[in-house]
Short mmCIF file of C-alpha atoms and ligand atoms in Angstrom, two decimals:
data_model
loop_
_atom_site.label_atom_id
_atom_site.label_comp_id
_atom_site.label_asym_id
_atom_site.label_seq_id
_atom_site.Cartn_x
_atom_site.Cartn_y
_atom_site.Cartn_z
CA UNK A 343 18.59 -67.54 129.03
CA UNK A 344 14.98 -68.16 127.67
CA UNK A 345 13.96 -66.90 124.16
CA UNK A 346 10.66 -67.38 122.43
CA UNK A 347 9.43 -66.11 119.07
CA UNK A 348 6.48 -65.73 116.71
CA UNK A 349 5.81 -64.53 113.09
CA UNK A 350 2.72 -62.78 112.64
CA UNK A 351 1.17 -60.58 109.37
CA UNK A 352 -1.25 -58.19 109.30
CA UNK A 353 -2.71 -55.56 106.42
CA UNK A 354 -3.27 -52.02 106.34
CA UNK A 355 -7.17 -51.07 106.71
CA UNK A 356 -8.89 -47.96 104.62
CA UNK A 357 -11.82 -46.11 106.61
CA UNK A 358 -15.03 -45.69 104.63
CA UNK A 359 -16.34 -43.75 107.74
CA UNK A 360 -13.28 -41.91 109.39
CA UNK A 361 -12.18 -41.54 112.69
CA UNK A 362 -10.83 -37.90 113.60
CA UNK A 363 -10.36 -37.03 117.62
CA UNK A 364 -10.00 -38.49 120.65
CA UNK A 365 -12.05 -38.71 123.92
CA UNK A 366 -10.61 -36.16 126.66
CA UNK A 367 -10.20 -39.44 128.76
CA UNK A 368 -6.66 -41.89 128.93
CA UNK A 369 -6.81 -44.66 126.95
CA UNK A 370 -7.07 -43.45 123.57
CA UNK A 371 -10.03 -43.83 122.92
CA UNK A 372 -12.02 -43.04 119.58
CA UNK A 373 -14.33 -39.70 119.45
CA UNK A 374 -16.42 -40.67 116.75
CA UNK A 375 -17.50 -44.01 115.18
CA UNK A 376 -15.61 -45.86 112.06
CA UNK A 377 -15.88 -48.38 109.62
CA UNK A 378 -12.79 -49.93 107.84
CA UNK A 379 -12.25 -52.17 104.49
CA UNK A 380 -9.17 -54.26 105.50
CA UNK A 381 -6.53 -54.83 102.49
CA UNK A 382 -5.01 -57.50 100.52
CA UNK A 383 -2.02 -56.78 98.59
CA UNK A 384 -0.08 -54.87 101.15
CA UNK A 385 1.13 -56.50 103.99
CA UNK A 386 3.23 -55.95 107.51
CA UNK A 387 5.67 -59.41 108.56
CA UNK A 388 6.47 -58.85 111.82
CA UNK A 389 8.86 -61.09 114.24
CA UNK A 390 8.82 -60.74 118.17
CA UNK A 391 11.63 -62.23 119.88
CA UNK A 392 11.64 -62.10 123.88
CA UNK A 393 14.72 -62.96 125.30
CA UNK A 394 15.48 -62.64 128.59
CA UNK A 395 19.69 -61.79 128.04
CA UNK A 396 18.47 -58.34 125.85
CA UNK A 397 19.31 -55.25 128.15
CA UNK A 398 16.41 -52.92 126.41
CA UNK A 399 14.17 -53.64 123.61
CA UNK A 400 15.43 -53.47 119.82
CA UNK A 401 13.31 -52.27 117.36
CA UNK A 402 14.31 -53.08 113.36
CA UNK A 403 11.96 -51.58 111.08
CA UNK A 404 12.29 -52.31 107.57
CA UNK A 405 15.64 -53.53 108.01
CA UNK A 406 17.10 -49.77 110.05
CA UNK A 407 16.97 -49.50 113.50
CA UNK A 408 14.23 -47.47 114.58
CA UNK A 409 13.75 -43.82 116.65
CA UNK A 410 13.65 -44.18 120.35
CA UNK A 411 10.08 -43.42 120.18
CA UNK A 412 8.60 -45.84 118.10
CA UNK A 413 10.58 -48.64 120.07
CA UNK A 414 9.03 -47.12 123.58
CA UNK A 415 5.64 -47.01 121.57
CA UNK A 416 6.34 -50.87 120.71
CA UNK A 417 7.65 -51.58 124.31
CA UNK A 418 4.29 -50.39 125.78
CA UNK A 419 2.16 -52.83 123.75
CA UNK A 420 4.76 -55.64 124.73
CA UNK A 421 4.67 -54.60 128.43
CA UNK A 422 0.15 -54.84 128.37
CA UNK A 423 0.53 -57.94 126.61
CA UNK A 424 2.85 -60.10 128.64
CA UNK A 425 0.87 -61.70 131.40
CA UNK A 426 2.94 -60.28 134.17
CA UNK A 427 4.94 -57.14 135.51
CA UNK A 428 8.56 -58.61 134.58
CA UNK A 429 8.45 -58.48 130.55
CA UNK A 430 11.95 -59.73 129.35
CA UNK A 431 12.99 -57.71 126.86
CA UNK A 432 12.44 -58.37 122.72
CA UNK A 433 14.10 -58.25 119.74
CA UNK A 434 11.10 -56.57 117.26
CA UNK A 435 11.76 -56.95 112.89
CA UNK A 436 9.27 -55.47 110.95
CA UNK A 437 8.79 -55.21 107.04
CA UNK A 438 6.35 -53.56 105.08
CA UNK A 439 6.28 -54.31 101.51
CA UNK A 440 4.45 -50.64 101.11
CA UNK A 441 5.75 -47.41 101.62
CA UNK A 442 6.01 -46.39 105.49
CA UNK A 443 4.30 -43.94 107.25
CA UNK A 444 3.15 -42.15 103.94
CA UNK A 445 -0.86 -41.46 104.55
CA UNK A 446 -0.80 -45.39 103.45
CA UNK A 447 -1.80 -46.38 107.01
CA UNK A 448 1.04 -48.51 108.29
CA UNK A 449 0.57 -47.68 111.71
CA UNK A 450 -2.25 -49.93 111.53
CA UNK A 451 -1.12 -52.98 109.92
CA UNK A 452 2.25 -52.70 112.38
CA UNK A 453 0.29 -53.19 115.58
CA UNK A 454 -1.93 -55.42 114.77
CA UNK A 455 1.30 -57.75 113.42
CA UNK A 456 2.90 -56.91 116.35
CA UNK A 457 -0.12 -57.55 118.87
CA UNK A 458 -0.53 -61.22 117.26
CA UNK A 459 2.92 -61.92 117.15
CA UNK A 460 3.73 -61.15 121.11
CA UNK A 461 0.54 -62.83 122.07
CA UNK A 462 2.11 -66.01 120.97
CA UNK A 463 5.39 -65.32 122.53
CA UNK A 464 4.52 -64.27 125.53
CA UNK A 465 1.94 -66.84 125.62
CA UNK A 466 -0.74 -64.68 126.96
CA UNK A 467 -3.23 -66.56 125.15
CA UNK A 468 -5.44 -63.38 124.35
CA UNK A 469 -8.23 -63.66 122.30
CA UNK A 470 -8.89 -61.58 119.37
CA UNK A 471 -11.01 -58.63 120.89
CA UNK A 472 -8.71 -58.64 123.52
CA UNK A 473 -5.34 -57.92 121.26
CA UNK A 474 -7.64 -55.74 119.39
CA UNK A 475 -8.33 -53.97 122.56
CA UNK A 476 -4.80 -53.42 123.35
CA UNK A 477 -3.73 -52.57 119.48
CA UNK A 478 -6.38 -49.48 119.76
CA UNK A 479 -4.31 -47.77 122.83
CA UNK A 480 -1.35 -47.59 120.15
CA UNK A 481 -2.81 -46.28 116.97
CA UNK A 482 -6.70 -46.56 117.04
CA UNK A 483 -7.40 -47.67 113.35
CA UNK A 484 -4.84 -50.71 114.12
CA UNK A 485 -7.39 -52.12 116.09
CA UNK A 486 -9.36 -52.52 112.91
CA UNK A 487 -6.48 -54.54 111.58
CA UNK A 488 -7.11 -57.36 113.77
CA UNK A 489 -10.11 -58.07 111.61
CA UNK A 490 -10.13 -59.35 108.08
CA UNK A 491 -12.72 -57.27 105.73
CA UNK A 492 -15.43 -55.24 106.89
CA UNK A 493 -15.08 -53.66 110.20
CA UNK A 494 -16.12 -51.15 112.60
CA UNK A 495 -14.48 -49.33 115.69
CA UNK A 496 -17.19 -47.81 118.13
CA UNK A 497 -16.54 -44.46 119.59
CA UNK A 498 -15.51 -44.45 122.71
CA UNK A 499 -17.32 -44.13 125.66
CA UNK A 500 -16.38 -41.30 128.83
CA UNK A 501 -18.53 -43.59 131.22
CA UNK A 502 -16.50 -46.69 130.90
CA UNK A 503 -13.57 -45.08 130.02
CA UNK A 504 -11.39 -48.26 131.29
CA UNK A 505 -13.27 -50.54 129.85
CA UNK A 506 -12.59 -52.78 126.78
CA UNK A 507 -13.20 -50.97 123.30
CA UNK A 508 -11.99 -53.37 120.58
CA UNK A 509 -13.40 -53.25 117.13
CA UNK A 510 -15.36 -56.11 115.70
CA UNK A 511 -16.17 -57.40 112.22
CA UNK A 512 -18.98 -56.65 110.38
CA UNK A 513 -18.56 -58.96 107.42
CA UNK A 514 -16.21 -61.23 105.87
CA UNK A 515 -14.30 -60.18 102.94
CA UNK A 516 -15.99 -62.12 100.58
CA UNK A 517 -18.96 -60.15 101.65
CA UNK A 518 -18.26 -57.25 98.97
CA UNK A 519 -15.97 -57.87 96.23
CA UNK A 520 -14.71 -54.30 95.96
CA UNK A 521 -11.41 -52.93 94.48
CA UNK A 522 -9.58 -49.93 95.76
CA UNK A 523 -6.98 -48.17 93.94
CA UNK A 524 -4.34 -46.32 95.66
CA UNK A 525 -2.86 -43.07 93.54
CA UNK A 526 0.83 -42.31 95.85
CA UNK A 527 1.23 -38.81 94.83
CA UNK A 528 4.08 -36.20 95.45
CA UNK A 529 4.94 -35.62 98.65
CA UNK A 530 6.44 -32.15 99.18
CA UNK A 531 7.15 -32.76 103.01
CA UNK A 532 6.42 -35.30 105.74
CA UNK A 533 2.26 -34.81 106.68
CA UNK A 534 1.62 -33.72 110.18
CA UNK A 535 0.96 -37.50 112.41
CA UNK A 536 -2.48 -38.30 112.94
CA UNK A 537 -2.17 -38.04 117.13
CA UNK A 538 -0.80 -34.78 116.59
CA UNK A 539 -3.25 -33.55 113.82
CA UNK A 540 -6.33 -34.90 115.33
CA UNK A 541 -5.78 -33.02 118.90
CA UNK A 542 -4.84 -29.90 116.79
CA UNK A 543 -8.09 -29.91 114.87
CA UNK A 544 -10.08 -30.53 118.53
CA UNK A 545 -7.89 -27.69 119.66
CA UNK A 546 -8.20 -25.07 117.62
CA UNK A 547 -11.03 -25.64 114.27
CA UNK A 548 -14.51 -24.20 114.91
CA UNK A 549 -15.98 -26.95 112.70
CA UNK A 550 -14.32 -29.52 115.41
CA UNK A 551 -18.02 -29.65 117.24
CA UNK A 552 -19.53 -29.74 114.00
CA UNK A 553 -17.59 -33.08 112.80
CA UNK A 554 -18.35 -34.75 116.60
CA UNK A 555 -21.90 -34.37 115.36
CA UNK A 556 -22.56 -35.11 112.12
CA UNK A 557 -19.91 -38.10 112.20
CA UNK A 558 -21.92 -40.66 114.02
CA UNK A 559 -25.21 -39.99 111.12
CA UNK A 560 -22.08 -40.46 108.00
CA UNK A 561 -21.12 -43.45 109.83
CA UNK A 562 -24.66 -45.15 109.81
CA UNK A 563 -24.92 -44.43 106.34
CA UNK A 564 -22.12 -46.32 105.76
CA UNK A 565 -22.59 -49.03 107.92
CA UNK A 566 -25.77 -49.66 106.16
CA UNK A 567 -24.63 -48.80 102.60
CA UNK A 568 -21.75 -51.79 103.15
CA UNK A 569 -24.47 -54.45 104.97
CA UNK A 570 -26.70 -53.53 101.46
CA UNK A 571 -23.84 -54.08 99.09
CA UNK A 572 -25.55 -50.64 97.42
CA UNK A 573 -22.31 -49.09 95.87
CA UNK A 574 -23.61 -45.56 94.85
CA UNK A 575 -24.84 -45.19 97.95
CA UNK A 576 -21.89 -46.06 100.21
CA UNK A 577 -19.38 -44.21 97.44
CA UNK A 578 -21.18 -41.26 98.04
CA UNK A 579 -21.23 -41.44 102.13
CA UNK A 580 -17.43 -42.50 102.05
CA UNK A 581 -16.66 -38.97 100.04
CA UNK A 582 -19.02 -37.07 102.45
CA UNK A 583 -17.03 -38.91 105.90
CA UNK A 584 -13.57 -37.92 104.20
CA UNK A 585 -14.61 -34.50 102.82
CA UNK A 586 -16.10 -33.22 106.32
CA UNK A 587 -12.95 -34.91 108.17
CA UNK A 588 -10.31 -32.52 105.91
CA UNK A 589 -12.85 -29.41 106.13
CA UNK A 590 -12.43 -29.64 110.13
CA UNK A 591 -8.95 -30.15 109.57
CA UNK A 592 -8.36 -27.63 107.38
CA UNK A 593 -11.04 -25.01 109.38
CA UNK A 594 -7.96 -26.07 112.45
CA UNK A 595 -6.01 -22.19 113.13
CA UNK A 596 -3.23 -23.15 111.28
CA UNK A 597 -5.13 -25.11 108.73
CA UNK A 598 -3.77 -28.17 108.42
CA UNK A 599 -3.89 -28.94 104.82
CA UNK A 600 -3.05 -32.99 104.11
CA UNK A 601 -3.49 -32.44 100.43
CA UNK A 602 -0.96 -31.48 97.20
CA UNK A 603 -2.11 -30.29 94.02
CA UNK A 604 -1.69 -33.65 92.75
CA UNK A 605 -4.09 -35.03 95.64
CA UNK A 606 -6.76 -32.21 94.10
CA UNK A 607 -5.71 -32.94 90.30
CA UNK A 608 -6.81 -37.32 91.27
CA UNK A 609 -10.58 -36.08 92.91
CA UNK A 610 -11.33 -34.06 90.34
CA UNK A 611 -10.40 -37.03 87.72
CA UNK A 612 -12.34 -38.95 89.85
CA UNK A 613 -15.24 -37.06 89.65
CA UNK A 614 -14.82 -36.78 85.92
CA UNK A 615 -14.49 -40.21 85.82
CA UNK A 616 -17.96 -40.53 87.49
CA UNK A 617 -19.53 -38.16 84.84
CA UNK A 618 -18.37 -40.06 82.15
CA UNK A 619 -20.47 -43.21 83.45
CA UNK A 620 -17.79 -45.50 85.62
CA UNK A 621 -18.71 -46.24 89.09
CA UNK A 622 -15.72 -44.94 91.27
CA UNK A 623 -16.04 -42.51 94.47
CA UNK A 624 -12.89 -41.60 96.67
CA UNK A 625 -11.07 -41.23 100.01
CA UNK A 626 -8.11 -39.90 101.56
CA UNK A 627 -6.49 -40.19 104.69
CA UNK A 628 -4.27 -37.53 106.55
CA UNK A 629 -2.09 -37.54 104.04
CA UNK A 630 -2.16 -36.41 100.61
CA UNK A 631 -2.76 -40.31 98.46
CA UNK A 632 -6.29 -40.54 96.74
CA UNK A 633 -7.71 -43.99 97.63
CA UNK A 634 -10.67 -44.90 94.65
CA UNK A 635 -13.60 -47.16 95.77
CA UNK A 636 -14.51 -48.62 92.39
CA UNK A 637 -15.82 -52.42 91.01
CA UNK A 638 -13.74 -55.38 89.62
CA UNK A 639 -15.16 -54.58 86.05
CA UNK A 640 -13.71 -50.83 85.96
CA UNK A 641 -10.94 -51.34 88.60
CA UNK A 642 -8.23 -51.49 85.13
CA UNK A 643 -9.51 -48.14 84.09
CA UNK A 644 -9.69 -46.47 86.92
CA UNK A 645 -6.64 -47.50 87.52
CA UNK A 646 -5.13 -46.01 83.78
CA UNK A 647 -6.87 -42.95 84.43
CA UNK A 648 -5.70 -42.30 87.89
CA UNK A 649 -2.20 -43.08 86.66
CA UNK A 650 -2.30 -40.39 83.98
CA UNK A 651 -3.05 -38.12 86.69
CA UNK A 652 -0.11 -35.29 87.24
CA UNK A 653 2.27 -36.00 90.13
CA UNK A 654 0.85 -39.54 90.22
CA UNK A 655 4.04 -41.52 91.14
CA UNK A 656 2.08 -44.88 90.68
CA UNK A 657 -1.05 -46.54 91.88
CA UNK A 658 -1.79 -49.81 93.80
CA UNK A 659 -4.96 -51.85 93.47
CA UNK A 660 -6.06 -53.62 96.32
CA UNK A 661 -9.07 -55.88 97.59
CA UNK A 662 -10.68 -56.80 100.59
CA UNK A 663 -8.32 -59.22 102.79
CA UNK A 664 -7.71 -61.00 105.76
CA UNK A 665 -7.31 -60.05 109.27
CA UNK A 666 -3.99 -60.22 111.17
CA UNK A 667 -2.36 -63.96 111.04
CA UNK A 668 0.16 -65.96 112.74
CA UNK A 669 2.32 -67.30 110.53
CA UNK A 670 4.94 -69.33 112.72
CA UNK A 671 6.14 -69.51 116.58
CA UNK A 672 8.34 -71.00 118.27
CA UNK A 673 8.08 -71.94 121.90
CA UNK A 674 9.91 -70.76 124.80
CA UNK A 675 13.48 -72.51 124.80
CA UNK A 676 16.12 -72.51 127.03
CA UNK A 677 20.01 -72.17 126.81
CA UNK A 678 22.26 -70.86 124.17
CA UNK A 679 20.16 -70.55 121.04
O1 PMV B 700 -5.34 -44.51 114.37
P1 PMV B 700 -4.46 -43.50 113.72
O2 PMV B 700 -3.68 -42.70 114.69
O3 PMV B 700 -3.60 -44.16 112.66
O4 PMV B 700 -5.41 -42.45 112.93
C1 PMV B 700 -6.17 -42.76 111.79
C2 PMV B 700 -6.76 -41.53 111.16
C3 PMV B 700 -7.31 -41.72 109.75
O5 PMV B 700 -6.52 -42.64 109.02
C4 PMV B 700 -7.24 -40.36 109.04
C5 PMV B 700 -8.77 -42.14 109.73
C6 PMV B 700 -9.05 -43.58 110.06
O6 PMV B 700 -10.16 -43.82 110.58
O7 PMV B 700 -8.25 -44.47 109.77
#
């Protein structure tokens, strides 16, 4: 038999400018522009193993095997990146050392990992935009994770539907020395998936068309808020991208409501925060965790605010970080190993 393996980490990403729908074309491809702030601090380790005596790919995720599904998901990245039409199978073992599939984005960090990882085992020798690329038709914001700080994901294009769409970097992460502070809050029940929730809100919420067009202006703002370093400035487009994402969301028929009391109780501290002179804006992702933008000088009490917050279970800080890394591999070998 022939086995080959390869180690590979990646971090979750946080969108300043959000992405929300999908092109009515395959491919998933993005509806509206993005721009992401990768993380340090939180981090996916994930092994591929392709062996050629496995009858079916094996999926471990944090140390339980996983649903059918998100081993067929995996199984379709593995079968685009190995360079031809008979994939052996692979043995897949992936750890997050942050909460899973909570609003904390681990979709993202868990293809990119992955995408690096079978690159190297498969040794399809694709370069970065390429396993970008390929991590976008699995979870669009993972192919931000390919990149290390400051990145952005074009929207796609109906034209060239087929055509490469990775995301690219915009600047390193010791471009902007930011901090981010993660609130995890109560959660009463599982949030609805972002797929799912995005092609509900296209589906159904009369503010759908509105979002499609005022997205693309939010995102420029952004883009040139980050590029300027000018903090108030991008705080205050970051709040306006995430606030007219959940309106649309929540203008969906049924409303689809990511937030908790808790999630309101943390933006209004924020806010208060903000009127009593420290420089902090917010986020939040479908799901119901605040994520505050703030500096390295106020990060420690924003941080001791936030975690006085009710239904605050406890709060992460976080900074820019790398893109996704290998970390080890190991050849193809042959024989009883
Ligand atoms: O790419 P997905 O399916 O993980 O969707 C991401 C959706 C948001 O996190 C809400 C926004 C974003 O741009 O990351």
């Amino acid at each position: 038999m022939t086995r080959s393996s390869a180690v590979a980490q990646a971090h979750p990403n946080i969108a300043l400018a959000k992405y929300w729908g999908k092109l009515d074309a395959p491919g998933n491809l993005p509806a509206v522009p993005s721009l992401s702030l990768t993380l340090a601090g939180m981090v996916t380790t994930t092994r591929v193993t392709f062996e050629s005596s496995l009858p079916q790919d094996v999926l471990l995720l944090n140390d339980a095997p996983a649903s059918r599904r998100d081993t067929d998901r995996v199984g379709h990245l593995l079968d685009h990146i190995w360079p031809s039409d008979k994939r052996p199978r692979a043995e897949v073992v992936s750890t997050n050392d942050f909460p899973t599939a909570a609003g904390l984005a681990s979709s993202a960090s868990a293809f990119a990992a992955l995408a690096v990882a079978a690159n190297r085992a498969a040794g399809a020798g694709r370069s970065e935009a390429e396993l970008s690329d390929l991590a976008r038709r699995s979870s669009a914001s993972a192919a931000r994770s390919l990149f290390g700080g400051f990145v952005e994901l074009p929207a796609g294009r109906t034209d060239e539907a087929d055509a490469p769409a990775p995301a690219a970097s915009l600047a390193a992460p010791e471009h902007w020395d930011l901090r981010l502070v993660i609130a995890v809050t109560t959660t009463g029940r599982k949030p609805v998936g972002s797929t799912e929730g995005m092609n509900h809100t296209a589906g159904t919420s009369p503010l759908y068309r509105a979002w499609l067009d005022a997205a693309p202006g939010i995102f420029a703002r952004v883009r040139r808020a980050v590029m300027a370093r000018d903090f108030e400035a991008l705080g205050r487009a970051a709040e306006h991208s995430a606030l007219t994402m959940h309106a649309t969301a929540i203008a969906a028929e049924p409303g689809l409501i990511y937030w908790t009391g808790s999630t309101v109780e943390a933006l209004a501290e924020v806010r208060r925060m903000r009127a009593d002179g420290l420089g902090v804006y917010f986020t939040v992702d479908a799901g119901p965790h605040v994520k505050a933008i703030t500096t390295p000088a106020e990060v420690a009490e924003v941080k001791r605010r936030l975690a006085r917050v009710p239904g605050v279970q406890r709060t992460i800080i976080t900074r820019p970080g790398p893109g996704a890394q290998l970390v080890e591999s190991r050849p193809a070998s042959e024989g009883g190993g």
